[in-house]
Short mmCIF file of C-alpha atoms in Angstrom, two decimals:
data_model
loop_
_atom_site.label_atom_id
_atom_site.label_comp_id
_atom_site.label_asym_id
_atom_site.label_seq_id
_atom_site.Cartn_x
_atom_site.Cartn_y
_atom_site.Cartn_z
CA MET A 1 57.25 3.81 15.61
CA ILE A 2 56.99 4.94 12.10
CA THR A 3 60.59 3.64 11.47
CA LEU A 4 59.61 0.48 13.00
CA ILE A 5 56.85 0.13 10.84
CA ASN A 6 58.90 0.94 7.77
CA ILE A 7 61.43 -1.47 8.77
CA GLU A 8 58.74 -4.14 8.95
CA LEU A 9 57.12 -3.33 5.63
CA TYR A 10 60.59 -3.36 4.13
CA LYS A 11 61.01 -6.99 5.54
CA ILE A 12 57.63 -7.85 3.99
CA PHE A 13 58.06 -6.51 0.68
CA LYS A 14 61.77 -7.98 0.45
CA ARG A 15 60.33 -11.50 0.45
CA SER A 16 59.24 -13.15 -2.64
CA ARG A 17 56.25 -14.70 -0.94
CA THR A 18 54.63 -11.44 -0.51
CA TYR A 19 54.38 -11.02 -4.33
CA ILE A 20 53.20 -14.68 -4.74
CA ALA A 21 49.82 -13.52 -3.23
CA PHE A 22 49.60 -10.54 -5.63
CA ALA A 23 50.38 -12.71 -8.58
CA ALA A 24 47.84 -15.46 -7.41
CA VAL A 25 45.19 -12.67 -7.07
CA PHE A 26 45.94 -11.39 -10.38
CA VAL A 27 45.95 -14.84 -12.00
CA ILE A 28 42.63 -15.90 -10.44
CA VAL A 29 40.95 -12.52 -11.39
CA VAL A 30 41.96 -12.72 -15.04
CA ALA A 31 40.91 -16.37 -15.35
CA LEU A 32 37.54 -15.53 -13.85
CA GLN A 33 37.07 -12.51 -16.12
CA ILE A 34 38.06 -14.67 -19.30
CA GLY A 35 35.64 -17.65 -18.07
CA VAL A 36 32.67 -15.09 -17.25
CA HIS A 37 33.24 -13.36 -20.72
CA PHE A 38 32.87 -16.63 -22.59
CA GLU A 39 30.40 -18.84 -20.30
CA GLY A 40 28.55 -15.95 -18.56
CA GLN A 41 25.57 -15.58 -20.92
CA SER A 42 25.00 -19.40 -21.20
CA THR A 43 25.26 -19.95 -17.61
CA LEU A 44 22.63 -17.22 -17.01
CA ASP A 45 20.48 -18.42 -19.71
CA PHE A 46 20.68 -21.97 -18.14
CA LEU A 47 19.88 -20.72 -14.56
CA PHE A 48 17.06 -18.57 -15.77
CA GLN A 49 15.43 -21.14 -18.20
CA ASN A 50 12.69 -21.36 -15.86
CA ILE A 51 11.79 -17.90 -15.06
CA LYS A 52 12.11 -16.94 -18.68
CA GLU A 53 8.74 -18.97 -19.36
CA SER A 54 7.21 -16.19 -17.40
CA PHE A 55 9.38 -13.07 -18.07
CA MET A 56 11.35 -11.31 -21.10
CA PHE A 57 14.83 -10.29 -20.20
CA GLN A 58 15.75 -7.19 -21.90
CA GLY A 59 19.28 -5.86 -21.71
CA ASP A 60 22.83 -7.48 -20.90
CA LEU A 61 23.40 -8.82 -17.62
CA VAL A 62 26.88 -10.14 -18.29
CA ASN A 63 28.99 -6.75 -17.59
CA GLY A 64 31.97 -5.53 -15.53
CA TYR A 65 29.92 -5.44 -12.27
CA LEU A 66 28.71 -9.09 -12.47
CA ILE A 67 32.27 -10.35 -13.22
CA THR A 68 33.49 -8.28 -10.11
CA PHE A 69 30.73 -9.59 -8.06
CA ILE A 70 31.63 -13.17 -9.07
CA ILE A 71 35.44 -12.47 -8.21
CA LEU A 72 34.32 -11.09 -4.96
CA SER A 73 32.17 -14.38 -4.30
CA SER A 74 34.87 -16.57 -5.44
CA LEU A 75 37.78 -15.20 -3.38
CA TRP A 76 36.63 -15.10 0.12
CA ILE A 77 38.28 -18.46 0.97
CA HIS A 78 41.61 -17.74 -1.29
CA ILE A 79 42.26 -14.37 0.30
CA PRO A 80 42.55 -15.45 3.95
CA ILE A 81 45.29 -18.10 2.92
CA LEU A 82 47.15 -15.40 0.96
CA VAL A 83 46.85 -12.86 4.02
CA SER A 84 48.15 -15.47 6.60
CA MET A 85 50.81 -16.31 4.36
CA VAL A 86 52.64 -13.08 5.23
CA THR A 87 50.94 -11.99 8.64
CA GLY A 88 51.38 -15.80 9.90
CA ASP A 89 55.17 -15.40 9.29
CA MET A 90 55.47 -12.01 11.03
CA ILE A 91 56.56 -13.25 14.31
CA SER A 92 57.32 -17.00 14.11
CA GLY A 93 59.51 -15.91 11.10
CA GLU A 94 61.79 -14.15 13.42
CA ALA A 95 61.64 -16.94 15.83
CA ASN A 96 62.34 -19.45 12.88
CA GLY A 97 65.25 -17.33 11.64
CA GLY A 98 66.89 -16.82 14.96
CA THR A 99 66.65 -12.95 14.72
CA PHE A 100 64.44 -12.40 17.71
CA ARG A 101 67.30 -12.28 20.42
CA LEU A 102 69.12 -9.87 18.21
CA LEU A 103 66.20 -7.61 17.51
CA LEU A 104 65.01 -7.57 21.11
CA THR A 105 68.34 -6.43 22.24
CA ARG A 106 67.45 -2.90 20.65
CA PRO A 107 66.09 -0.39 22.79
CA ILE A 108 62.26 -0.84 21.89
CA SER A 109 59.52 -2.02 23.83
CA ARG A 110 57.98 -5.50 22.85
CA THR A 111 54.58 -3.84 22.87
CA LYS A 112 55.80 -1.48 20.02
CA LEU A 113 57.56 -4.08 18.17
CA VAL A 114 54.28 -6.18 18.06
CA ILE A 115 52.08 -3.21 17.21
CA ALA A 116 54.68 -2.12 14.34
CA LYS A 117 54.72 -5.59 13.03
CA PHE A 118 50.74 -6.04 13.19
CA LEU A 119 50.35 -2.56 11.44
CA ALA A 120 52.79 -3.62 8.69
CA GLY A 121 50.98 -6.98 8.29
CA TRP A 122 47.66 -4.95 8.13
CA PHE A 123 49.00 -2.85 5.43
CA TYR A 124 50.00 -5.75 3.50
CA SER A 125 46.42 -7.25 3.95
CA ILE A 126 44.67 -3.97 3.03
CA LEU A 127 47.00 -3.51 0.04
CA LEU A 128 46.14 -6.99 -1.21
CA VAL A 129 42.19 -6.43 -1.01
CA ALA A 130 42.72 -3.08 -2.67
CA PHE A 131 44.70 -4.63 -5.29
CA MET A 132 41.89 -7.23 -5.95
CA ALA A 133 39.43 -4.42 -6.03
CA LEU A 134 41.47 -2.43 -8.61
CA ILE A 135 42.25 -5.26 -10.86
CA SER A 136 38.63 -6.54 -10.70
CA LEU A 137 36.61 -3.39 -11.05
CA LEU A 138 38.65 -1.30 -13.32
CA PRO A 139 39.50 -3.57 -16.19
CA SER A 140 36.11 -5.65 -15.86
CA LEU A 141 34.23 -2.20 -16.26
CA LEU A 142 36.89 -1.11 -19.15
CA ILE A 143 36.41 -4.23 -20.90
CA PHE A 144 32.84 -5.33 -20.36
CA GLY A 145 31.08 -2.06 -19.55
CA LYS A 146 28.96 -1.05 -16.86
CA GLY A 147 25.41 -2.64 -16.60
CA ASP A 148 22.77 -3.61 -14.12
CA LEU A 149 23.53 -6.49 -11.57
CA ILE A 150 21.39 -9.59 -10.46
CA VAL A 151 22.05 -10.78 -7.20
CA MET A 152 20.40 -13.88 -5.73
CA LYS A 153 19.75 -14.03 -2.04
CA THR A 154 16.54 -14.59 -0.38
CA THR A 155 15.04 -12.63 -3.18
CA ILE A 156 16.10 -11.83 -6.69
CA ASN A 157 17.60 -8.38 -6.51
CA PHE A 158 18.22 -6.39 -9.72
CA PHE A 159 20.51 -3.34 -9.02
CA SER A 160 20.78 -0.29 -11.41
CA ALA A 161 24.18 0.36 -12.82
CA ASP A 162 24.24 3.75 -11.27
CA ASP A 163 23.43 2.23 -7.69
CA LEU A 164 26.38 -0.03 -7.88
CA LEU A 165 29.84 1.46 -7.52
CA TRP A 166 29.15 2.65 -3.92
CA ARG A 167 28.13 -0.87 -3.00
CA PHE A 168 31.26 -2.51 -4.44
CA ILE A 169 33.47 0.21 -2.54
CA ALA A 170 31.59 -0.58 0.77
CA ALA A 171 32.01 -4.34 0.09
CA PHE A 172 35.56 -4.05 -0.64
CA GLY A 173 36.05 -1.77 2.29
CA TYR A 174 34.23 -4.53 4.47
CA GLY A 175 36.56 -6.98 3.01
CA MET A 176 39.57 -5.18 4.23
CA LEU A 177 37.87 -5.21 7.61
CA THR A 178 37.48 -9.03 7.60
CA MET A 179 41.00 -9.61 6.18
CA THR A 180 42.33 -7.47 9.11
CA THR A 181 40.46 -9.93 11.40
CA VAL A 182 42.11 -12.86 9.47
CA ALA A 183 45.42 -11.10 9.66
CA SER A 184 45.17 -10.70 13.74
CA LEU A 185 44.18 -14.29 14.07
CA SER A 186 47.14 -15.46 12.10
CA PHE A 187 49.34 -12.73 13.89
CA MET A 188 48.26 -14.18 17.17
CA LEU A 189 49.11 -17.90 16.11
CA SER A 190 52.40 -16.65 14.87
CA SER A 191 53.29 -15.19 18.37
CA PHE A 192 52.59 -18.70 19.65
CA SER A 193 54.73 -20.69 17.20
CA ASP A 194 58.44 -20.66 16.00
CA ASN A 195 57.79 -21.89 12.72
CA SER A 196 55.63 -20.18 9.89
CA ILE A 197 53.63 -23.23 8.64
CA GLY A 198 51.87 -23.77 11.86
CA PRO A 199 50.23 -20.17 12.00
CA ILE A 200 49.35 -20.25 8.26
CA ILE A 201 47.83 -23.73 8.34
CA GLY A 202 46.32 -23.05 11.64
CA THR A 203 44.52 -19.86 10.56
CA ILE A 204 42.94 -21.50 7.43
CA SER A 205 41.96 -24.55 9.50
CA ILE A 206 40.30 -22.55 12.04
CA ILE A 207 38.19 -20.67 9.53
CA ILE A 208 37.36 -23.96 7.51
CA ALA A 209 36.76 -25.83 10.45
CA ILE A 210 34.43 -23.19 12.09
CA THR A 211 32.68 -22.56 8.75
CA ILE A 212 32.04 -26.39 8.17
CA ILE A 213 30.93 -26.83 11.72
CA SER A 214 28.54 -23.80 11.56
CA SER A 215 26.87 -25.11 8.38
CA VAL A 216 26.58 -28.78 9.51
CA GLY A 217 25.69 -28.28 13.26
CA GLU A 218 23.82 -24.96 12.37
CA SER A 219 20.63 -25.89 14.38
CA LEU A 220 23.03 -26.84 17.53
CA LEU A 221 25.29 -23.82 17.24
CA ARG A 222 22.56 -21.26 16.26
CA PRO A 223 22.85 -19.45 19.68
CA VAL A 224 26.67 -18.78 19.25
CA LEU A 225 26.89 -18.23 15.56
CA PRO A 226 26.06 -14.55 15.81
CA TYR A 227 29.12 -14.29 17.88
CA MET A 228 31.57 -16.08 15.65
CA PHE A 229 33.84 -14.01 13.31
CA THR A 230 33.64 -16.74 10.64
CA THR A 231 29.72 -15.99 10.50
CA TYR A 232 30.68 -12.44 9.04
CA LEU A 233 33.47 -13.36 6.56
CA THR A 234 30.79 -13.11 3.64
CA SER A 235 28.77 -10.31 5.22
CA TRP A 236 29.90 -8.05 2.35
CA LEU A 237 26.82 -9.40 0.78
CA LEU A 238 24.98 -7.27 2.98
CA PHE A 239 25.72 -4.44 0.73
CA PHE A 240 23.95 -6.10 -2.12
CA GLU A 241 20.57 -6.17 -0.28
CA PHE A 242 17.76 -4.04 -1.92
CA GLU A 243 17.12 -2.46 1.65
CA LEU A 244 20.19 -2.09 3.66
CA ASN A 245 19.89 -4.07 6.93
CA PHE A 246 22.15 -1.44 9.14
CA THR A 247 21.52 -3.53 12.29
CA LYS A 248 23.09 -6.65 10.44
CA ILE A 249 26.00 -4.41 8.98
CA ILE A 250 26.65 -2.74 12.27
CA GLN A 251 26.73 -6.13 14.17
CA ALA A 252 29.03 -7.78 11.48
CA ILE A 253 31.47 -4.89 11.59
CA SER A 254 31.35 -4.82 15.46
CA VAL A 255 32.02 -8.50 15.76
CA GLU A 256 35.07 -8.27 13.45
CA LEU A 257 36.43 -5.44 15.35
CA ILE A 258 36.01 -6.91 18.54
CA TYR A 259 37.68 -10.23 17.32
CA THR A 260 40.54 -8.18 15.90
CA LEU A 261 41.13 -6.43 19.26
CA ILE A 262 40.98 -9.73 21.04
CA PHE A 263 43.35 -11.39 18.99
CA LEU A 264 45.69 -8.68 19.14
CA THR A 265 45.52 -8.10 22.97
CA ILE A 266 46.21 -11.91 23.48
CA THR A 267 49.28 -11.49 21.19
CA LEU A 268 50.52 -8.43 23.18
CA ILE A 269 49.90 -10.16 26.43
CA TYR A 270 51.50 -13.45 25.28
CA PHE A 271 54.48 -11.76 23.49
CA ARG A 272 55.29 -9.50 26.45
CA ARG A 273 55.62 -12.60 28.68
CA LYS A 274 57.12 -14.89 26.10
CA ASP A 275 60.52 -16.41 26.91
CA ILE A 276 62.61 -15.64 23.74
CA LEU A 277 64.90 -18.53 23.25
CA SER A 278 65.56 -18.27 19.38
CA MET B 1 -57.50 -15.13 -25.80
CA LYS B 2 -55.50 -18.32 -26.27
CA ARG B 3 -54.60 -17.09 -29.84
CA LYS B 4 -53.58 -13.81 -28.68
CA LEU B 5 -51.19 -15.23 -25.75
CA LYS B 6 -49.63 -17.54 -28.57
CA ILE B 7 -48.86 -14.65 -30.61
CA LEU B 8 -47.45 -12.81 -27.67
CA PHE B 9 -45.38 -15.72 -26.74
CA VAL B 10 -44.18 -15.86 -30.70
CA LEU B 11 -43.45 -12.23 -30.44
CA ILE B 12 -41.40 -12.37 -27.33
CA ALA B 13 -39.51 -15.37 -28.39
CA PHE B 14 -38.63 -13.69 -31.73
CA SER B 15 -37.47 -10.69 -30.00
CA PHE B 16 -35.12 -12.75 -27.85
CA ILE B 17 -33.73 -14.52 -31.00
CA ALA B 18 -33.46 -11.12 -32.95
CA ALA B 19 -31.54 -9.47 -29.82
CA GLY B 20 -29.19 -12.47 -29.56
CA ILE B 21 -28.53 -11.92 -33.29
CA GLN B 22 -28.20 -8.48 -33.00
CA ALA B 23 -25.60 -9.11 -30.03
CA GLN B 24 -23.62 -11.38 -32.32
CA VAL B 25 -23.56 -8.66 -34.82
CA ASP B 26 -22.38 -6.16 -32.08
CA ALA B 27 -19.65 -8.02 -30.93
CA ASP B 28 -18.19 -8.39 -34.47
CA LYS B 29 -18.85 -4.81 -35.04
CA LEU B 30 -17.27 -3.74 -31.74
CA LEU B 31 -14.19 -5.75 -32.44
CA LYS B 32 -14.18 -4.16 -35.93
CA SER B 33 -14.39 -0.63 -34.35
CA VAL B 34 -11.57 -1.14 -32.31
CA GLY B 35 -9.77 -2.42 -35.26
CA THR B 36 -10.55 0.38 -37.36
CA ARG B 37 -9.45 3.21 -34.68
CA LEU B 38 -6.09 1.23 -34.40
CA SER B 39 -5.69 1.10 -38.36
CA LYS B 40 -5.39 4.85 -38.41
CA ILE B 41 -2.10 4.54 -36.27
CA ASN B 42 0.95 3.54 -38.37
CA GLY B 43 3.41 3.51 -35.49
CA TYR B 44 4.39 5.31 -32.35
CA THR B 45 7.13 5.82 -29.90
CA VAL B 46 6.35 6.33 -26.23
CA ASP B 47 8.25 6.66 -23.11
CA LEU B 48 7.73 4.00 -20.29
CA LEU B 49 7.91 3.77 -16.58
CA ILE B 50 7.72 0.32 -15.53
CA LYS B 51 7.05 -0.76 -12.01
CA VAL B 52 7.37 -4.65 -11.34
CA GLU B 53 5.58 -6.15 -8.41
CA VAL B 54 6.45 -9.82 -8.28
CA ASP B 55 6.97 -11.99 -5.04
CA MET B 56 10.73 -12.39 -4.49
CA VAL B 57 11.90 -10.02 -7.24
CA LYS B 58 13.29 -6.65 -6.19
CA ILE B 59 13.83 -4.06 -9.10
CA ASN B 60 13.66 -0.46 -9.23
CA ASP B 61 11.12 1.24 -11.54
CA ARG B 62 12.57 1.33 -15.00
CA LYS B 63 12.51 3.75 -17.67
CA ALA B 64 12.34 2.41 -21.23
CA LYS B 65 11.12 3.53 -24.80
CA LEU B 66 8.68 1.59 -26.74
CA THR B 67 8.66 1.69 -30.57
CA TYR B 68 5.65 0.18 -32.30
CA GLN B 69 5.34 -0.21 -35.88
CA LYS B 70 2.36 -1.43 -37.75
CA PRO B 71 1.26 -4.41 -37.82
CA ASN B 72 2.82 -5.81 -34.70
CA LYS B 73 6.42 -4.80 -34.09
CA PHE B 74 7.13 -3.87 -30.56
CA LYS B 75 10.66 -2.67 -29.65
CA PHE B 76 11.68 -2.00 -26.02
CA ASP B 77 14.87 0.31 -25.44
CA SER B 78 16.36 0.80 -22.20
CA GLU B 79 19.80 1.99 -21.03
CA GLY B 80 19.42 -0.58 -18.05
CA PHE B 81 18.05 -4.04 -17.76
CA LEU B 82 14.31 -4.71 -18.10
CA LEU B 83 12.17 -7.37 -16.67
CA LEU B 84 9.10 -7.65 -18.51
CA PRO B 85 6.25 -10.12 -18.36
CA LYS B 86 6.19 -12.24 -21.38
CA THR B 87 2.56 -11.76 -21.90
CA GLY B 88 0.45 -8.74 -22.09
CA MET B 89 3.12 -6.25 -22.71
CA GLU B 90 2.65 -5.76 -26.58
CA MET B 91 -1.12 -4.71 -26.55
CA ASP B 92 -2.10 -8.32 -27.58
CA TYR B 93 -5.61 -7.45 -28.40
CA MET B 94 -4.03 -5.75 -31.67
CA LYS B 95 -2.80 -9.35 -32.76
CA LEU B 96 -6.18 -10.86 -31.96
CA ILE B 97 -8.19 -8.31 -33.99
CA GLU B 98 -5.77 -8.26 -36.91
CA LYS B 99 -6.01 -12.08 -37.08
CA GLN B 100 -9.46 -13.72 -37.77
CA ALA B 101 -11.50 -14.45 -34.50
CA ASN B 102 -14.94 -15.04 -33.64
CA ALA B 103 -16.57 -12.71 -31.14
CA ILE B 104 -19.50 -13.35 -29.06
CA TYR B 105 -21.24 -10.70 -26.86
CA ILE B 106 -21.66 -11.89 -23.12
CA LYS B 107 -23.07 -8.85 -21.20
CA ASP B 108 -22.37 -5.28 -20.10
CA GLU B 109 -20.18 -4.57 -17.20
CA PHE B 110 -18.67 -1.31 -15.59
CA VAL B 111 -14.90 -1.26 -15.62
CA ASN B 112 -13.11 1.57 -13.99
CA ASN B 113 -16.76 3.41 -13.83
CA VAL B 114 -16.84 3.10 -17.71
CA SER B 115 -19.81 1.12 -19.14
CA THR B 116 -18.51 -1.69 -21.20
CA HIS B 117 -19.58 -4.55 -23.45
CA LEU B 118 -17.92 -7.86 -22.40
CA ILE B 119 -17.24 -10.00 -25.52
CA LYS B 120 -15.61 -13.45 -25.81
CA VAL B 121 -12.85 -13.63 -28.80
CA ILE B 122 -11.94 -17.06 -30.15
CA PRO B 123 -9.10 -16.92 -32.57
CA VAL B 124 -9.91 -18.99 -35.75
CA ASP B 125 -6.27 -20.11 -36.37
CA PRO B 126 -5.71 -23.49 -34.53
CA ALA B 127 -1.94 -22.70 -34.11
CA SER B 128 -2.65 -19.66 -32.11
CA ASP B 129 -1.26 -19.49 -28.50
CA VAL B 130 -4.37 -17.62 -27.48
CA VAL B 131 -7.43 -20.04 -26.79
CA LEU B 132 -9.82 -17.39 -25.55
CA ALA B 133 -10.02 -13.89 -24.68
CA GLU B 134 -12.34 -11.82 -22.78
CA MET B 135 -12.44 -8.30 -23.85
CA TRP B 136 -14.22 -5.35 -22.21
CA VAL B 137 -14.66 -2.79 -24.65
CA ASP B 138 -16.00 0.86 -24.28
CA PRO B 139 -18.21 1.04 -27.23
CA LYS B 140 -18.24 4.89 -27.26
CA LYS B 141 -14.52 5.32 -27.65
CA ALA B 142 -13.97 2.00 -29.34
CA VAL B 143 -10.99 1.05 -26.75
CA VAL B 144 -10.14 -2.03 -24.81
CA MET B 145 -10.58 -1.29 -21.13
CA ARG B 146 -9.96 -4.63 -19.94
CA MET B 147 -8.60 -8.07 -21.47
CA LYS B 148 -8.30 -11.56 -19.89
CA THR B 149 -6.30 -14.00 -22.13
CA TYR B 150 -6.16 -17.62 -21.71
CA THR B 151 -3.30 -19.14 -23.44
CA LYS B 152 -1.83 -22.58 -24.15
CA GLU B 153 1.60 -22.12 -22.98
CA SER B 154 1.84 -19.18 -20.62
CA GLY B 155 -1.42 -19.63 -18.53
CA SER B 156 -3.76 -16.68 -18.24
CA TYR B 157 -3.28 -12.97 -17.74
CA LEU B 158 -5.21 -10.00 -17.11
CA VAL B 159 -4.41 -6.40 -18.54
CA ASN B 160 -6.26 -3.29 -17.31
CA PHE B 161 -6.04 -0.23 -19.59
CA TYR B 162 -6.36 3.31 -18.40
CA TYR B 163 -7.13 6.23 -20.88
CA THR B 164 -7.37 9.89 -20.44
CA ASN B 165 -7.70 11.93 -23.44
CA HIS B 166 -5.25 10.97 -26.10
CA PRO B 167 -6.14 11.94 -29.55
CA TYR B 168 -5.88 8.26 -30.64
CA ASN B 169 -7.31 6.92 -27.47
CA LEU B 170 -4.08 5.20 -26.61
CA PRO B 171 -3.58 4.11 -22.92
CA ASP B 172 -1.58 6.16 -20.61
CA ARG B 173 -1.41 3.33 -17.90
CA MET B 174 -1.50 -0.41 -18.21
CA ILE B 175 -1.68 -3.11 -15.22
CA VAL B 176 -0.55 -6.67 -16.27
CA GLU B 177 -1.35 -9.40 -13.96
CA PHE B 178 0.03 -12.90 -14.66
CA ASP B 179 1.10 -16.15 -13.21
CA VAL B 180 4.35 -16.79 -12.02
CA LYS B 181 3.45 -19.59 -9.66
CA GLY B 182 6.17 -22.68 -9.91
CA SER B 183 8.77 -20.39 -11.38
CA LYS B 184 12.21 -21.21 -9.64
CA ILE B 185 15.94 -20.45 -9.89
CA PRO B 186 18.88 -22.17 -8.48
CA GLN B 187 20.30 -19.92 -5.75
CA LYS B 188 24.00 -20.38 -6.43
CA ILE B 189 24.02 -18.09 -9.64
CA ALA B 190 26.51 -15.43 -8.27
CA GLY B 191 26.74 -16.09 -4.44
CA GLY B 192 24.04 -17.13 -2.47
CA GLU B 193 23.15 -16.26 1.00
CA PHE B 194 26.04 -17.56 3.53
CA ASN B 195 24.67 -20.78 5.41
CA SER B 196 21.52 -20.73 3.40
CA LYS B 197 19.81 -24.05 3.29
CA GLU B 198 17.50 -22.90 0.23
CA LYS B 199 18.83 -24.53 -2.85
CA GLU B 200 16.18 -22.79 -5.07
CA LEU B 201 14.26 -19.53 -5.00
CA LEU B 202 10.64 -20.41 -5.33
CA PHE B 203 8.16 -18.02 -6.42
CA LYS B 204 5.64 -18.42 -3.71
CA ASP B 205 2.90 -15.85 -4.64
CA SER B 206 1.20 -17.14 -7.81
CA LYS B 207 0.53 -13.48 -9.25
CA GLY B 208 2.80 -10.90 -10.56
CA LYS B 209 1.80 -7.52 -11.36
CA VAL B 210 3.47 -4.94 -13.65
CA ILE B 211 2.31 -1.38 -13.97
CA VAL B 212 3.46 0.52 -16.97
CA ILE B 213 2.91 4.37 -17.33
CA TYR B 214 3.11 5.68 -20.84
CA SER B 215 3.94 9.33 -21.61
CA ASN B 216 5.06 11.44 -24.54
CA TYR B 217 3.49 9.61 -27.33
CA LYS B 218 4.63 10.32 -30.82
CA VAL B 219 2.24 9.01 -33.32
CA THR B 220 2.39 8.43 -36.96
CA THR B 221 -0.77 7.90 -38.84
CA THR B 222 -1.96 6.75 -42.11
CA PRO B 223 -2.54 9.80 -44.53
CA LYS B 224 -6.11 10.11 -45.23
#
């Protein structure tokens, strides 16, 4: 099994498109860091001009943690695209390249092959989020320093600098879980298709479409929203609440895990019965 | 008999007028006595523990250091971020006493079980942001126990001072209550709630409260 995973990882990291994702994350993160460094304070001043009539602000809110938080907020739509670019190609790429028939002549079960491919794709997704965490947190903290963080949700939350690192680690950890769900969705679509474009566009379309429908028709869809995996894509924000809502966190983790299992099971069932023609 | 009554009436009326004049003098003297007590202090540093109780704002208690330098320089230092009310944090009565102001005695009242004189203070300077201040002054210790200030720009705010036995009668606790009604902030500052319909956070409760606990005063005084 480990040999199979290694082979799949070799295939992933042999392709140049894998590194496009890392390069894209790097460019976006650096651009955001520069942007917040130059415009962060004036933006905060503008946003708080009303509240500053009642309060004095003492201290610097533009710091490494704020920059990392903004990066996290901005990338939740980009990372699924970058994840599905690789995981959406895991099965369909073989079909498209005509290598499946050759591959399946080897003495390995289809189940093992699917699991190995999924684990390799999952490793890539985790690595991408870890890379994002690393280049967001470390340089931001080194260059802009530590500081308190302001988070606007239903209340205005001010977090002390010494109360933040674990929240970011938890948020990035949760991000890894949601990207696992996204990876399993694109992986499932990849098993249905014989070309790579379909699963990649399909994954993004599903996420965007459900998100838009959920927002526009919120009152109509309210009963099913708690059961949609897209509802919880931004639930890393739960780690930036003053009093942690463990029920919501557990619910979000459970839904993401259940969807991952469902997508993976469907992939296994479908792929085992699939007639390989290419 | 009629004459005697007239004399009695004149005496009573005179005593009231005299008492009124006396009260007016008392208010000015009282304010001066607070000023005299404070004038002995050149400056001080003190550790602060600040608790903010404002609707919609969640912030842990913060530690800070306050440095005061005569006549009215206040500097707050903190390792973290401080959210402080714009009014009431800088012992504003010092500025009022220091500048010219008219004081009128109103009545006696108990504040935190201490008998105080309530005086109204009207700044003479027309440019002053403070329009009127009500001060409850403990005449024995010459300390301000409570102060309600009405301003042109920042609404009104109430400050309660609590004292123990500091040699210079500096407060060891202060509670500032102020208006925040109508303050609002766009929600999308750094990532709002997903699917949230709220475009702005509005402070629904009109009052905010900040509790400041002072400790470890280091006072520098004027040499005698």
